[in-house]
Steps between C-alpha positions, in 0.01 A plus 500: 500500500674807655509450865573883551175591334300376808425747763563275802763593779378858534452695817129425469572143577532596851124533511443144379739367762315705766169381389602138458676486840198647677252240325740223579499611872124521521452161318751333728312662824168381348659145438608484866154604633331229275778240618451608871117471491514168302751365764280596801195372343638158401697417801216316657405321197818333395761260688780639693747396265314677199467799715864513585580465142262771380636736764873418405445527123291834546769646716775418249292646227427819675859560586591435148265773390711733716841420331337494155392866555863572558604311203244682286631828598856399418391334162287788375780754603759283289269458217408885482874592514593268220210632292601866596847439369356373169271830452637787306421823694594852460654677804259787475244256626674480835286770650187340409602176643583688825128612523369156413714371769377728760144420401589127540635558849194698606278199369737269667450686825109486447510121457750457774269686748193297379674182552635617845152605592349150435797325660474686828111462555437263808318249295766476231832534700543131580462414113751770388752404748559171300649712211791657656684567174202645342412721788848645517504557124167679492601722797803599296330512159554857431882453553496179306313680201769776528785262480360305211405813313854648566658181360269504199594866441869441531473207261290706249701832504863409594568270204499810262811606691674192414391475137237223519194743413376557155577819276448841668 
């Protein structure tokens, strides 16, 4: 099987990263809301030791989701860069990649604004304050997409300069 025949690691993978991060962020937030509601409803029904264990375990799990979000950003970026290096691209496609990246930055800004709107609403602000890394990442999402996209484009198109690309 020829690994270079697969079209993974291109600039369009920025959209996959963006959508995955947004879905993971929303699912983490919904998971926190479910946990918080469960925790408040069952505090009177269980013993104090059990309630303390549930509160501690839930707190650790919620804090872990925040760090997992950062790990996912780094892991998806590294994976996309490795796959981009393995992809044969012609330098003439650079200009198309710039337009795709600009569109991805605009979509990243829209998703960042949507996340920010929900996180600053009065009834949701306390639940979003738990996810500090996620909140910071979404507030800087257009810049993060620009950075990831620029790294992918450098990986895709600079390798020609050093002789790692295919035939011209």
